[in-house]
């Protein structure tokens, strides 16, 4: 990463991270899943702070399972053997990884969950 690269930095809700010692390692916690971060470091004493370091190489947090969920917006019969199903997608910020598609589970209403069937839609453009 070049020092001249323009990167949009988000301010931490708690402000800059400050340490109370001269340790040169820190695990930054409370970050967003599957997000690229870059860092600057400054030395601080009672008089003030140094100029920032060069920007770190980008680092990405790990993926997590989606926290958002789709919402079914329509379900109606289209024939004696088919039902049209439509849903709204969860927010992109709730996917926390590379979107891979949807899993639809269905069963006749008055049957046990063990009789459920699954359909996977793996085309990321399917909605």
Coordinates of C-alpha atoms in Angstrom, one line a residue:
X1 CA 0.0 0.0 0.0
X2 CA 1.4 3.4 -0.9
X3 CA 1.4 6.2 1.5
X4 CA -0.4 8.3 -1.1
X5 CA -3.2 5.8 -1.5
X6 CA -6.5 7.3 -0.6
X7 CA -8.4 5.2 1.9
X8 CA -11.5 6.2 3.7
X9 CA -11.0 5.7 7.5
X10 CA -13.9 5.2 9.9
X11 CA -13.4 6.8 13.3
X12 CA -13.8 4.4 16.1
X13 CA -17.0 5.1 18.2
X14 CA -14.7 5.3 21.2
X15 CA -12.1 7.5 19.5
X16 CA -8.5 6.4 18.8
X17 CA -7.2 3.4 20.6
X18 CA -4.7 4.4 23.2
X19 CA -2.3 2.1 25.1
X20 CA -0.8 2.7 28.6
X21 CA 2.6 1.1 27.9
X22 CA 5.3 0.7 25.3
X23 CA 4.1 -2.7 24.0
X24 CA 4.3 -2.9 20.2
X25 CA 1.5 -5.4 19.7
X26 CA -2.3 -5.0 20.1
X27 CA -5.4 -7.0 19.1
X28 CA -8.1 -4.6 18.0
X29 CA -11.4 -6.1 18.9
X30 CA -15.1 -5.2 18.2
X31 CA -14.5 -4.9 14.4
X32 CA -17.1 -5.7 11.7
X33 CA -17.0 -9.2 10.2
X34 CA -15.6 -9.6 6.6
X35 CA -14.4 -6.0 6.5
X36 CA -11.0 -4.7 5.2
X37 CA -9.1 -2.5 7.7
X38 CA -5.9 -0.5 7.5
X39 CA -4.1 1.1 10.4
X40 CA -1.8 4.0 11.3
X41 CA 0.2 4.1 14.5
X42 CA 1.5 7.2 16.4
X43 CA 3.8 7.4 19.4
X44 CA 2.4 9.5 22.3
X45 CA 3.9 11.3 25.3
X46 CA 2.9 14.0 27.6
X47 CA 3.8 16.7 25.1
X48 CA 1.8 15.2 22.2
X49 CA 1.9 12.7 19.4
X50 CA 4.3 11.8 16.6
X51 CA 3.4 11.9 12.9
X52 CA 1.4 8.8 11.8
X53 CA 3.2 5.7 10.5
X54 CA 2.7 4.7 7.0
X55 CA -0.6 2.9 6.5
X56 CA -0.5 -0.8 7.3
X57 CA -1.2 -3.4 4.6
X58 CA -4.9 -4.0 4.4
X59 CA -6.2 -6.8 6.7
X60 CA -9.6 -8.4 6.5
X61 CA -11.6 -9.8 9.4
X62 CA -13.0 -13.3 9.1
X63 CA -16.4 -14.2 7.7
X64 CA -19.4 -15.0 9.9
X65 CA -22.8 -16.5 9.2
X66 CA -25.3 -13.9 8.0
X67 CA -27.0 -12.0 10.8
X68 CA -29.8 -10.7 8.6
X69 CA -32.5 -12.9 7.3
X70 CA -34.7 -12.8 4.2
X71 CA -38.4 -11.9 4.6
X72 CA -41.1 -13.8 2.7
X73 CA -43.3 -11.2 0.9
X74 CA -45.5 -13.4 -1.2
X75 CA -46.5 -17.1 -1.5
X76 CA -49.4 -18.1 -3.7
X77 CA -50.4 -21.0 -5.9
X78 CA -49.7 -20.9 -9.6
X79 CA -51.0 -24.4 -10.5
X80 CA -52.2 -27.6 -8.7
X81 CA -48.5 -28.6 -8.2
X82 CA -46.6 -25.3 -7.8
X83 CA -46.4 -22.3 -5.5
X84 CA -44.8 -18.9 -6.3
X85 CA -42.5 -17.7 -3.5
X86 CA -41.0 -14.3 -3.3
X87 CA -38.8 -12.8 -0.5
X88 CA -36.7 -9.7 0.1
X89 CA -33.0 -10.1 0.6
X90 CA -31.3 -9.3 3.8
X91 CA -29.2 -6.2 3.9
X92 CA -25.8 -6.6 2.3
X93 CA -24.1 -5.4 5.5
X94 CA -25.6 -8.4 7.3
X95 CA -24.1 -11.1 4.9
X96 CA -20.6 -11.0 6.6
X97 CA -19.0 -12.8 3.7
X98 CA -19.4 -13.7 0.1
X99 CA -23.0 -14.2 -0.7
X100 CA -23.7 -17.7 -2.0
X101 CA -27.4 -17.9 -2.4
X102 CA -30.4 -19.1 -0.4
X103 CA -31.7 -22.3 1.2
X104 CA -35.5 -22.8 0.9
X105 CA -37.1 -25.5 3.2
X106 CA -40.7 -26.6 2.7
X107 CA -43.1 -29.2 3.9
X108 CA -46.8 -29.8 3.9
X109 CA -48.3 -27.8 6.8
X110 CA -49.5 -30.6 9.1
X111 CA -46.5 -32.9 8.7
X112 CA -43.4 -33.2 10.9
X113 CA -40.3 -31.2 10.3
X114 CA -38.5 -34.4 9.4
X115 CA -40.5 -34.5 6.2
X116 CA -39.1 -31.1 5.1
X117 CA -37.5 -30.8 1.6
X118 CA -34.7 -28.4 0.8
X119 CA -33.9 -26.4 -2.3
X120 CA -30.6 -24.5 -2.7
X121 CA -30.4 -21.5 -4.9
X122 CA -26.7 -21.0 -5.5
X123 CA -26.8 -18.3 -8.1
X124 CA -25.9 -15.1 -6.2
X125 CA -28.0 -13.1 -8.6
X126 CA -31.2 -15.0 -7.7
X127 CA -33.7 -13.1 -5.6

